[in-house]
Short mmCIF file of N, CA and C in Angstrom, two decimals:
data_model
loop_
_atom_site.label_atom_id
_atom_site.label_comp_id
_atom_site.label_asym_id
_atom_site.label_seq_id
_atom_site.Cartn_x
_atom_site.Cartn_y
_atom_site.Cartn_z
N MET A 1 -19.03 -65.14 -69.39
CA MET A 1 -19.89 -64.60 -70.42
C MET A 1 -20.31 -63.16 -70.08
N ILE A 2 -20.56 -62.90 -68.80
CA ILE A 2 -20.94 -61.55 -68.38
C ILE A 2 -19.79 -60.58 -68.59
N LEU A 3 -18.57 -61.05 -68.34
CA LEU A 3 -17.39 -60.21 -68.55
C LEU A 3 -17.26 -59.83 -70.02
N PHE A 4 -17.50 -60.78 -70.91
CA PHE A 4 -17.44 -60.53 -72.34
C PHE A 4 -18.48 -59.48 -72.75
N ALA A 5 -19.67 -59.57 -72.20
CA ALA A 5 -20.72 -58.60 -72.50
C ALA A 5 -20.34 -57.21 -72.00
N GLU A 6 -19.73 -57.14 -70.82
CA GLU A 6 -19.28 -55.85 -70.29
C GLU A 6 -18.19 -55.25 -71.16
N ILE A 7 -17.25 -56.07 -71.63
CA ILE A 7 -16.19 -55.59 -72.51
C ILE A 7 -16.77 -55.05 -73.80
N LEU A 8 -17.73 -55.76 -74.37
CA LEU A 8 -18.38 -55.29 -75.60
C LEU A 8 -19.12 -53.98 -75.37
N ARG A 9 -19.76 -53.84 -74.22
CA ARG A 9 -20.48 -52.61 -73.90
C ARG A 9 -19.52 -51.43 -73.79
N VAL A 10 -18.38 -51.65 -73.15
CA VAL A 10 -17.39 -50.58 -73.00
C VAL A 10 -16.81 -50.19 -74.36
N ILE A 11 -16.51 -51.18 -75.19
CA ILE A 11 -15.98 -50.89 -76.53
C ILE A 11 -17.00 -50.10 -77.34
N ALA A 12 -18.25 -50.49 -77.27
CA ALA A 12 -19.30 -49.77 -78.00
C ALA A 12 -19.44 -48.34 -77.48
N SER A 13 -19.35 -48.17 -76.18
CA SER A 13 -19.46 -46.82 -75.61
C SER A 13 -18.31 -45.94 -76.06
N VAL A 14 -17.11 -46.48 -76.06
CA VAL A 14 -15.94 -45.72 -76.51
C VAL A 14 -16.08 -45.33 -77.98
N LEU A 15 -16.52 -46.27 -78.80
CA LEU A 15 -16.70 -45.97 -80.22
C LEU A 15 -17.77 -44.89 -80.43
N LEU A 16 -18.85 -44.96 -79.67
CA LEU A 16 -19.89 -43.94 -79.78
C LEU A 16 -19.38 -42.56 -79.36
N ILE A 17 -18.60 -42.52 -78.30
CA ILE A 17 -18.06 -41.24 -77.83
C ILE A 17 -17.10 -40.66 -78.86
N LEU A 18 -16.23 -41.50 -79.42
CA LEU A 18 -15.28 -41.02 -80.43
C LEU A 18 -15.99 -40.52 -81.68
N SER A 19 -16.93 -41.29 -82.17
CA SER A 19 -17.63 -40.88 -83.39
C SER A 19 -18.47 -39.63 -83.14
N SER A 20 -19.04 -39.50 -81.97
CA SER A 20 -19.80 -38.28 -81.63
C SER A 20 -18.88 -37.07 -81.60
N GLY A 21 -17.69 -37.26 -81.06
CA GLY A 21 -16.73 -36.16 -81.02
C GLY A 21 -16.32 -35.70 -82.40
N PHE A 22 -16.08 -36.65 -83.29
CA PHE A 22 -15.72 -36.28 -84.66
C PHE A 22 -16.89 -35.60 -85.37
N TYR A 23 -18.11 -36.07 -85.14
CA TYR A 23 -19.27 -35.45 -85.78
C TYR A 23 -19.53 -34.06 -85.21
N LEU A 24 -19.30 -33.89 -83.91
CA LEU A 24 -19.45 -32.57 -83.29
C LEU A 24 -18.44 -31.60 -83.89
N ARG A 25 -17.22 -32.07 -84.09
CA ARG A 25 -16.19 -31.23 -84.71
C ARG A 25 -16.60 -30.84 -86.13
N HIS A 26 -17.15 -31.79 -86.87
CA HIS A 26 -17.63 -31.51 -88.23
C HIS A 26 -18.75 -30.47 -88.20
N LEU A 27 -19.67 -30.60 -87.25
CA LEU A 27 -20.77 -29.65 -87.15
C LEU A 27 -20.27 -28.25 -86.77
N GLU A 28 -19.24 -28.18 -85.92
CA GLU A 28 -18.69 -26.88 -85.56
C GLU A 28 -18.05 -26.21 -86.76
N LYS A 29 -17.35 -26.98 -87.60
CA LYS A 29 -16.77 -26.41 -88.82
C LYS A 29 -17.86 -25.96 -89.77
N THR A 30 -18.91 -26.76 -89.90
CA THR A 30 -20.02 -26.41 -90.78
C THR A 30 -20.73 -25.16 -90.27
N LYS A 31 -20.85 -25.04 -88.95
CA LYS A 31 -21.52 -23.89 -88.35
C LYS A 31 -20.78 -22.59 -88.66
N LYS A 32 -19.45 -22.67 -88.76
CA LYS A 32 -18.66 -21.48 -89.10
C LYS A 32 -18.86 -21.08 -90.56
N GLN A 33 -19.13 -22.06 -91.42
CA GLN A 33 -19.27 -21.78 -92.85
C GLN A 33 -20.68 -21.33 -93.21
N ARG A 34 -21.67 -21.94 -92.59
CA ARG A 34 -23.06 -21.63 -92.92
C ARG A 34 -23.94 -21.92 -91.71
N LYS A 35 -25.19 -21.53 -91.83
CA LYS A 35 -26.15 -21.81 -90.76
C LYS A 35 -26.51 -23.29 -90.80
N LEU A 36 -26.59 -23.90 -89.62
CA LEU A 36 -26.93 -25.32 -89.56
C LEU A 36 -28.41 -25.54 -89.86
N ALA A 37 -28.69 -26.66 -90.53
CA ALA A 37 -30.08 -27.05 -90.76
C ALA A 37 -30.69 -27.46 -89.42
N SER A 38 -31.99 -27.59 -89.38
CA SER A 38 -32.66 -27.88 -88.10
C SER A 38 -32.20 -29.22 -87.52
N LEU A 39 -32.08 -30.25 -88.34
CA LEU A 39 -31.63 -31.56 -87.84
C LEU A 39 -30.18 -31.48 -87.36
N GLU A 40 -29.34 -30.75 -88.09
CA GLU A 40 -27.95 -30.58 -87.66
C GLU A 40 -27.87 -29.84 -86.34
N LEU A 41 -28.70 -28.84 -86.17
CA LEU A 41 -28.72 -28.09 -84.91
C LEU A 41 -29.17 -28.96 -83.75
N ILE A 42 -30.17 -29.79 -83.99
CA ILE A 42 -30.64 -30.72 -82.95
C ILE A 42 -29.52 -31.70 -82.58
N MET A 43 -28.82 -32.23 -83.57
CA MET A 43 -27.71 -33.15 -83.30
C MET A 43 -26.59 -32.44 -82.55
N TYR A 44 -26.30 -31.21 -82.91
CA TYR A 44 -25.25 -30.41 -82.27
C TYR A 44 -25.56 -30.24 -80.78
N ILE A 45 -26.78 -29.87 -80.48
CA ILE A 45 -27.18 -29.67 -79.08
C ILE A 45 -27.23 -31.00 -78.33
N THR A 46 -27.74 -32.05 -78.97
CA THR A 46 -27.85 -33.36 -78.33
C THR A 46 -26.48 -33.93 -77.98
N ILE A 47 -25.53 -33.81 -78.90
CA ILE A 47 -24.19 -34.35 -78.64
C ILE A 47 -23.53 -33.58 -77.50
N GLN A 48 -23.66 -32.25 -77.50
CA GLN A 48 -23.08 -31.48 -76.40
C GLN A 48 -23.71 -31.86 -75.06
N LEU A 49 -25.00 -32.02 -75.04
CA LEU A 49 -25.70 -32.43 -73.82
C LEU A 49 -25.24 -33.82 -73.37
N ALA A 50 -25.06 -34.73 -74.33
CA ALA A 50 -24.61 -36.08 -73.99
C ALA A 50 -23.21 -36.05 -73.38
N PHE A 51 -22.31 -35.23 -73.94
CA PHE A 51 -20.96 -35.14 -73.38
C PHE A 51 -20.99 -34.57 -71.96
N ILE A 52 -21.85 -33.62 -71.71
CA ILE A 52 -21.98 -33.06 -70.36
C ILE A 52 -22.49 -34.12 -69.40
N LEU A 53 -23.49 -34.88 -69.81
CA LEU A 53 -24.03 -35.94 -68.95
C LEU A 53 -23.00 -37.04 -68.70
N ILE A 54 -22.20 -37.38 -69.71
CA ILE A 54 -21.14 -38.38 -69.52
C ILE A 54 -20.12 -37.86 -68.51
N ALA A 55 -19.74 -36.59 -68.63
CA ALA A 55 -18.77 -36.02 -67.69
C ALA A 55 -19.32 -36.01 -66.27
N ILE A 56 -20.57 -35.64 -66.10
CA ILE A 56 -21.19 -35.65 -64.77
C ILE A 56 -21.23 -37.07 -64.21
N GLY A 57 -21.59 -38.02 -65.06
CA GLY A 57 -21.62 -39.42 -64.62
C GLY A 57 -20.25 -39.93 -64.19
N LEU A 58 -19.21 -39.55 -64.94
CA LEU A 58 -17.86 -39.96 -64.57
C LEU A 58 -17.42 -39.32 -63.26
N LEU A 59 -17.75 -38.04 -63.08
CA LEU A 59 -17.41 -37.38 -61.82
C LEU A 59 -18.11 -38.03 -60.63
N ILE A 60 -19.37 -38.34 -60.79
CA ILE A 60 -20.10 -39.02 -59.71
C ILE A 60 -19.49 -40.38 -59.44
N ASP A 61 -19.12 -41.09 -60.49
CA ASP A 61 -18.54 -42.42 -60.33
C ASP A 61 -17.19 -42.35 -59.62
N VAL A 62 -16.39 -41.35 -59.94
CA VAL A 62 -15.06 -41.24 -59.34
C VAL A 62 -15.14 -40.80 -57.88
N PHE A 63 -15.96 -39.81 -57.59
CA PHE A 63 -15.97 -39.22 -56.25
C PHE A 63 -16.90 -39.90 -55.26
N PHE A 64 -17.89 -40.62 -55.72
CA PHE A 64 -18.86 -41.22 -54.80
C PHE A 64 -18.88 -42.74 -54.86
N ARG A 65 -17.85 -43.35 -55.35
CA ARG A 65 -17.80 -44.80 -55.42
C ARG A 65 -17.26 -45.38 -54.16
#
């Protein structure tokens, strides 16, 4: 049962990362066309920060495991 929960967690994480990437791409295209609204700008910065933290976490996991 714990293995099933871990698999679901990984699938959810992958889906969140993929959807965030697509939304970030959409925001970058929108940013080229017009100025982003305040909520869009907050999401843009938050997603970029999240990707940086994920990358740092993966590097720590790979090199210090």
